[in-house]
Short mmCIF file of C-alpha atoms in Angstrom, two decimals:
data_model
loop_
_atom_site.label_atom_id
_atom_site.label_comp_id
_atom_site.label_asym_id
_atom_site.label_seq_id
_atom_site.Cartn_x
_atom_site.Cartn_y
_atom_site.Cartn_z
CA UNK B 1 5.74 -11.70 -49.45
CA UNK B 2 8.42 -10.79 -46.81
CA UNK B 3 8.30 -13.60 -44.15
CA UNK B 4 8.59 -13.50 -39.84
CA UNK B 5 10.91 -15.71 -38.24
CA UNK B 6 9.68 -18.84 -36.10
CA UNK B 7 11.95 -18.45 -32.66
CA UNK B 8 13.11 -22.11 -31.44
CA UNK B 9 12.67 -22.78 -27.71
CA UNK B 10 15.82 -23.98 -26.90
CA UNK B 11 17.90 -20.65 -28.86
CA UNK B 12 17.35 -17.06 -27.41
CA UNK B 13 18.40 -15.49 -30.98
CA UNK B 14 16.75 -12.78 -32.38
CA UNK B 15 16.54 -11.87 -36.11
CA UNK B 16 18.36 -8.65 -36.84
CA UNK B 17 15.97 -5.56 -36.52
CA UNK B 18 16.09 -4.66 -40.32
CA UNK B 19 14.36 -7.81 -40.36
CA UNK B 20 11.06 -6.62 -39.30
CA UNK B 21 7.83 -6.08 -41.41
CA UNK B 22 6.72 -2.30 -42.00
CA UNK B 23 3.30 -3.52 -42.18
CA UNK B 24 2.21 -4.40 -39.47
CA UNK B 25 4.79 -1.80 -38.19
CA UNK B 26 7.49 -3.75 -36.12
CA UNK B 27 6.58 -7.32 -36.21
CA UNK B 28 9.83 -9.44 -36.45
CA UNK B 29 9.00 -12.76 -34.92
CA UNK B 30 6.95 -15.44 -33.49
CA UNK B 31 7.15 -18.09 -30.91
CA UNK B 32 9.55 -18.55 -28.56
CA UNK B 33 8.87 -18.17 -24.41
CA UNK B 34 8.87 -15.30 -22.26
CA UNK B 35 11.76 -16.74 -19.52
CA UNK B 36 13.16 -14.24 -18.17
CA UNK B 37 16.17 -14.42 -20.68
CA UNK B 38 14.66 -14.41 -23.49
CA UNK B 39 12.92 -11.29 -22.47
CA UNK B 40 15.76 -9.18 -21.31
CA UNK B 41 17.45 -10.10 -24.49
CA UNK B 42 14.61 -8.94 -26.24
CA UNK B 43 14.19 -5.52 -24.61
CA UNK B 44 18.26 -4.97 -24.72
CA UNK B 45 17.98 -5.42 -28.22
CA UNK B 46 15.10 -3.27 -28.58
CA UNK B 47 12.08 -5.68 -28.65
CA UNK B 48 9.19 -6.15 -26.92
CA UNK B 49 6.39 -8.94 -26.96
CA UNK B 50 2.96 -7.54 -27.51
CA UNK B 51 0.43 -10.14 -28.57
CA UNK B 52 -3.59 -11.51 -27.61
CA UNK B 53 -4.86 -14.74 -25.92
CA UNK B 54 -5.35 -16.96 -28.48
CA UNK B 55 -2.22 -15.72 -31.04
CA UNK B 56 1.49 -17.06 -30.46
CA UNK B 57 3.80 -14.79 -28.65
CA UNK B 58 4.66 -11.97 -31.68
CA UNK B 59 7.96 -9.60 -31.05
CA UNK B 60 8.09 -6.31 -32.35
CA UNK B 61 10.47 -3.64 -32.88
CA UNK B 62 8.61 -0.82 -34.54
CA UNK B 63 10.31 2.26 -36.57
CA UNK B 64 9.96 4.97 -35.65
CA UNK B 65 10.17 3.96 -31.96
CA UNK B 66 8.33 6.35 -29.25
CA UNK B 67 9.99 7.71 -26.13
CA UNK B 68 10.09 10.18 -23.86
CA UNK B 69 13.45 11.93 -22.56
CA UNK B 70 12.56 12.22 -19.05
CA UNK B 71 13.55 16.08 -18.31
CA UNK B 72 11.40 16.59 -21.53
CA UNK B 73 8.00 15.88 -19.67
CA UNK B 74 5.11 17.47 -20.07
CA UNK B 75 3.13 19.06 -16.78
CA UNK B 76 0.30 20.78 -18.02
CA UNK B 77 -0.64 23.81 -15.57
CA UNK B 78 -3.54 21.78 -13.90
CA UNK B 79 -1.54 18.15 -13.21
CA UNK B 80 1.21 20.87 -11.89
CA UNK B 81 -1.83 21.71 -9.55
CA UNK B 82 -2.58 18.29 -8.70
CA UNK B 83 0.76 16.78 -8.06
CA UNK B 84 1.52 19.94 -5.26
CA UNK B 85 -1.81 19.25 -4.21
CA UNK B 86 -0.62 16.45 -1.99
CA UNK B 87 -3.69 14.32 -3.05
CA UNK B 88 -1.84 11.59 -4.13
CA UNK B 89 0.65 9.47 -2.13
CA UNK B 90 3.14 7.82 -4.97
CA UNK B 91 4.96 4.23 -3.81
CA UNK B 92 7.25 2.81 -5.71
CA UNK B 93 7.26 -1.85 -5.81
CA UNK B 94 5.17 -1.99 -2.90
CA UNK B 95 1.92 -3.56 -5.36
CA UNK B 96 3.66 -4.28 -8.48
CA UNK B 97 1.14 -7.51 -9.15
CA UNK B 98 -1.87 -5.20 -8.39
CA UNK B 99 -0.78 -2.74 -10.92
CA UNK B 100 -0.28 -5.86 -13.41
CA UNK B 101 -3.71 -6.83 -12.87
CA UNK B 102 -5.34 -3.71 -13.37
CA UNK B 103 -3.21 -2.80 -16.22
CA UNK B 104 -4.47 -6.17 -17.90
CA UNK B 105 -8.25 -5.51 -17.19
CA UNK B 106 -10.22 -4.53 -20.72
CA UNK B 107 -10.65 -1.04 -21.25
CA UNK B 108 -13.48 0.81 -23.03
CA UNK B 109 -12.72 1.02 -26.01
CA UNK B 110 -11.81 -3.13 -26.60
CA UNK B 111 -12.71 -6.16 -24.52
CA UNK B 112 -9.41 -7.99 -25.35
CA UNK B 113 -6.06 -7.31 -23.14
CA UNK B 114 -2.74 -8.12 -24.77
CA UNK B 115 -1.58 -8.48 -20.51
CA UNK B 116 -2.47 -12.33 -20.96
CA UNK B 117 -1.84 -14.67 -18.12
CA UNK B 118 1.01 -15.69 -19.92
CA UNK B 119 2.41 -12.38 -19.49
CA UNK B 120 1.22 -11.65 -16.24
CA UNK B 121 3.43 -15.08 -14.73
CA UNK B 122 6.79 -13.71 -16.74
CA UNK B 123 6.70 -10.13 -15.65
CA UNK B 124 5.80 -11.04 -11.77
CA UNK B 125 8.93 -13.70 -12.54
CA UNK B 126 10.90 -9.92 -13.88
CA UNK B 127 10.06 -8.17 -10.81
CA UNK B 128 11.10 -11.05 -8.39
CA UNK B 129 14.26 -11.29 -10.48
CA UNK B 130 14.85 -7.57 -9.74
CA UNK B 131 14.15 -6.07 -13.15
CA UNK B 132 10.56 -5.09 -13.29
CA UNK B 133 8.80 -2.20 -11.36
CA UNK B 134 6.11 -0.41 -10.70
CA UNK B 135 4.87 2.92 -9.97
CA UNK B 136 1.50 3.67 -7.91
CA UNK B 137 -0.47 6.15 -7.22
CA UNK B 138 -2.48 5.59 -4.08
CA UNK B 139 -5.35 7.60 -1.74
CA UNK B 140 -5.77 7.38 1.45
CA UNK B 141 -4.09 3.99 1.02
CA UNK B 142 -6.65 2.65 -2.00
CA UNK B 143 -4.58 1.97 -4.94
CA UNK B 144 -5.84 4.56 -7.37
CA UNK B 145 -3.57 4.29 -10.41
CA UNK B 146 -0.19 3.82 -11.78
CA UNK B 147 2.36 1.93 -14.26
CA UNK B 148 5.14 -0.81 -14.54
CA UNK B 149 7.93 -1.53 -16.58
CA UNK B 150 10.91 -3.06 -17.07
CA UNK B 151 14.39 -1.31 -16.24
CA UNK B 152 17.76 -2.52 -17.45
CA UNK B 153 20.69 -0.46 -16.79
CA UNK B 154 19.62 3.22 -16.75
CA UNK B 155 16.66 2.66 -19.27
CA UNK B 156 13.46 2.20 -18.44
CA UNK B 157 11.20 0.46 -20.84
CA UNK B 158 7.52 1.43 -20.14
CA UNK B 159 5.04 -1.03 -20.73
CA UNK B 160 1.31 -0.13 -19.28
CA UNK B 161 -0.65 2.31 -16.82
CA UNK B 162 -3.75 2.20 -15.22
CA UNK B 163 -6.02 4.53 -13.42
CA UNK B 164 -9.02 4.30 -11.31
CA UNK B 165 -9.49 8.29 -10.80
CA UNK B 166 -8.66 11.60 -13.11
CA UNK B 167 -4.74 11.96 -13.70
CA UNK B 168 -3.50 9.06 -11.21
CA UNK B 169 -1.57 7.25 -13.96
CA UNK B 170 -0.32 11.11 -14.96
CA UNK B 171 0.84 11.61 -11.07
CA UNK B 172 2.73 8.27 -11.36
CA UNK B 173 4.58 9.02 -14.80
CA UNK B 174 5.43 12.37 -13.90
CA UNK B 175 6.96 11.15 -10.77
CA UNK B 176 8.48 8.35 -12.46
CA UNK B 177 10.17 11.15 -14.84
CA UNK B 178 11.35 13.18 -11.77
CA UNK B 179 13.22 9.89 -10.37
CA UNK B 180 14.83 9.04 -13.29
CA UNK B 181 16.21 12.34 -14.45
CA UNK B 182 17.49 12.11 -10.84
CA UNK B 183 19.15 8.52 -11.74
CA UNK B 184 20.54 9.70 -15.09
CA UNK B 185 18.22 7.75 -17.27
CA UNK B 186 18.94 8.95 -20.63
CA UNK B 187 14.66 8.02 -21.83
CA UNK B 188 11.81 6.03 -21.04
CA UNK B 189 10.84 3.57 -23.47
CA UNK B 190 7.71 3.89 -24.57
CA UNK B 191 7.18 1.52 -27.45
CA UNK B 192 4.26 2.78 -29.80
CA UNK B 193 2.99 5.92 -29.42
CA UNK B 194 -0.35 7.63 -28.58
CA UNK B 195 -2.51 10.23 -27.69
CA UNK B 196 -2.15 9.63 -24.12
CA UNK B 197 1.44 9.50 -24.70
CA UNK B 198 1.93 12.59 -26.66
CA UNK B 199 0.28 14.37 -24.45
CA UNK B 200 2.63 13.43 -21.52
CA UNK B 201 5.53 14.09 -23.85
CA UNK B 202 6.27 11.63 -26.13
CA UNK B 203 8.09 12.11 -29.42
CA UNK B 204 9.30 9.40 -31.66
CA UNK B 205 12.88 8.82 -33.02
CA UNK B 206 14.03 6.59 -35.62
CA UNK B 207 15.33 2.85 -34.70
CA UNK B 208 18.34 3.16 -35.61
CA UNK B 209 18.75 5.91 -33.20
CA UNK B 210 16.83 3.67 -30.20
CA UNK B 211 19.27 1.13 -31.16
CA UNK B 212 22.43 3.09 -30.52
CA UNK B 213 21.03 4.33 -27.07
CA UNK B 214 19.86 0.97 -25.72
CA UNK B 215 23.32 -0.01 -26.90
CA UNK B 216 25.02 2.51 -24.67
CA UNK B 217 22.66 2.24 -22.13
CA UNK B 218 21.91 -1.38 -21.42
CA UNK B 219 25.13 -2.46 -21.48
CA UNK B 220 26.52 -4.48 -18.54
CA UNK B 221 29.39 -1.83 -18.11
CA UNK B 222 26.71 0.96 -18.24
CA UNK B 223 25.10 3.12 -15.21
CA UNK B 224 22.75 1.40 -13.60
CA UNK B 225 19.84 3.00 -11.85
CA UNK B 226 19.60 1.99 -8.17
CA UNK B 227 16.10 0.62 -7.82
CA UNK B 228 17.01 -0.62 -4.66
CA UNK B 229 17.90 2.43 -3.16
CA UNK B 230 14.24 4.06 -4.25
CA UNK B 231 12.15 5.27 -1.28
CA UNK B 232 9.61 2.85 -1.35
CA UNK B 233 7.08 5.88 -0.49
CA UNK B 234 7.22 9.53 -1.89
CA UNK B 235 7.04 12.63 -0.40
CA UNK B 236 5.60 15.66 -1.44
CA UNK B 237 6.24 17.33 -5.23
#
């Protein structure tokens, strides 16, 4: 039986993607930390932790790998309706531990969150650092919905959304799609696919194929969107 890799604490290597198990789909290693190197290693070499209280940090890299290109969205006729609607007021790192929090709250279908505290601390750590972000979807000034990520370079990889009230975490991805075709993001990251997904636009493409984008993409040479330079609060669609 094919065997993970244990990660050592004090070495930020990664096993080589071919490495990982196709069942479960993507699993390629245990253990480790989630410092703030050892994650943005992982995610620029197209990894991602994903993992419940109770188990040891796991790191996947599934094949095929789901994304969405971001001119590629989907806007059904009635979220078209919504998003000119003006309901929704979209802000861009102005709650980003909010948004953690509610991402990480059970949903109704499980009573587990893979958001642990664990991963809560390291991703607040990202977005002090400059690397994570979030995307929210508020009314009348009540945080109704919205997502976070990670961005390195010009990708961003996706990693949860929330919402409190009908198509709020829709409003926030398609705006998040609108920005980054704007900053020349080549896709979003979107790790596993699924209905919810699919529905917004997501296709999947194989691994090797992730790997040569994030390899273009991520590089330290390579376009960088200017997160900084964001309007912290959007206008109208």
């Amino acid at each position: 039986m094919k065997q993970i890799k244990w990660l050592d604490a004090d070495s930020l290597e990664f096993p080589p993607l071919d490495e990982a198990l196709a069942e479960p789909d993507g699993l390629l290693a245990a253990g480790g930390d989630l410092s703030p190197e050892r994650l943005l290693l992982a995610y620029k070499s197209g990894i991602f932790p994903w993992y419940e209280e109770g188990q040891p940090i796991l790191w996947w890299s599934p094949d095929p790998r789901a994304i969405v290109f971001p001119q590629n969205v989907r806007i059904t006729r009635s979220l078209n309706r919504t998003l000119r609607s003006g309901e929704f007021e979209i802000r861009i790192d102005t709650r980003f531990e909010e948004v953690l929090n509610h991402c990480s709250e059970p949903r109704a279908y499980t009573d587990g969150t893979w958001i642990t505290d664990e991963m809560k601390t390291a991703y607040n750590h990202l977005f002090q650092l400059g690397y994570a972000h979030s995307v929210e979807t508020f009314v009348r000034d009540e945080l109704v919905g919205g997502l976070y990520g990670v961005g390195i370079g010009s990708i961003f990889f996706g990693e949860s959304m929330f919402h409190h009230q009908t198509d709020a975490s829709k409003v926030a991805f398609a705006w998040l799609c609108r920005l980054l075709q704007q900053e020349r993001c080549p896709l979003i990251d979107c790790q596993v696919g699924n209905a919810h997904l699919t529905s917004l636009g997501a296709i999947h493409i194989p691994r090797k194929r992730f790997e040569t984008y994030i390899a273009r993409y991520c590089a330290h040479n390579a376009h960088q969107i200017a997160w900084d330079a964001l309007p912290s609060r959007i206008g109208a669609w």
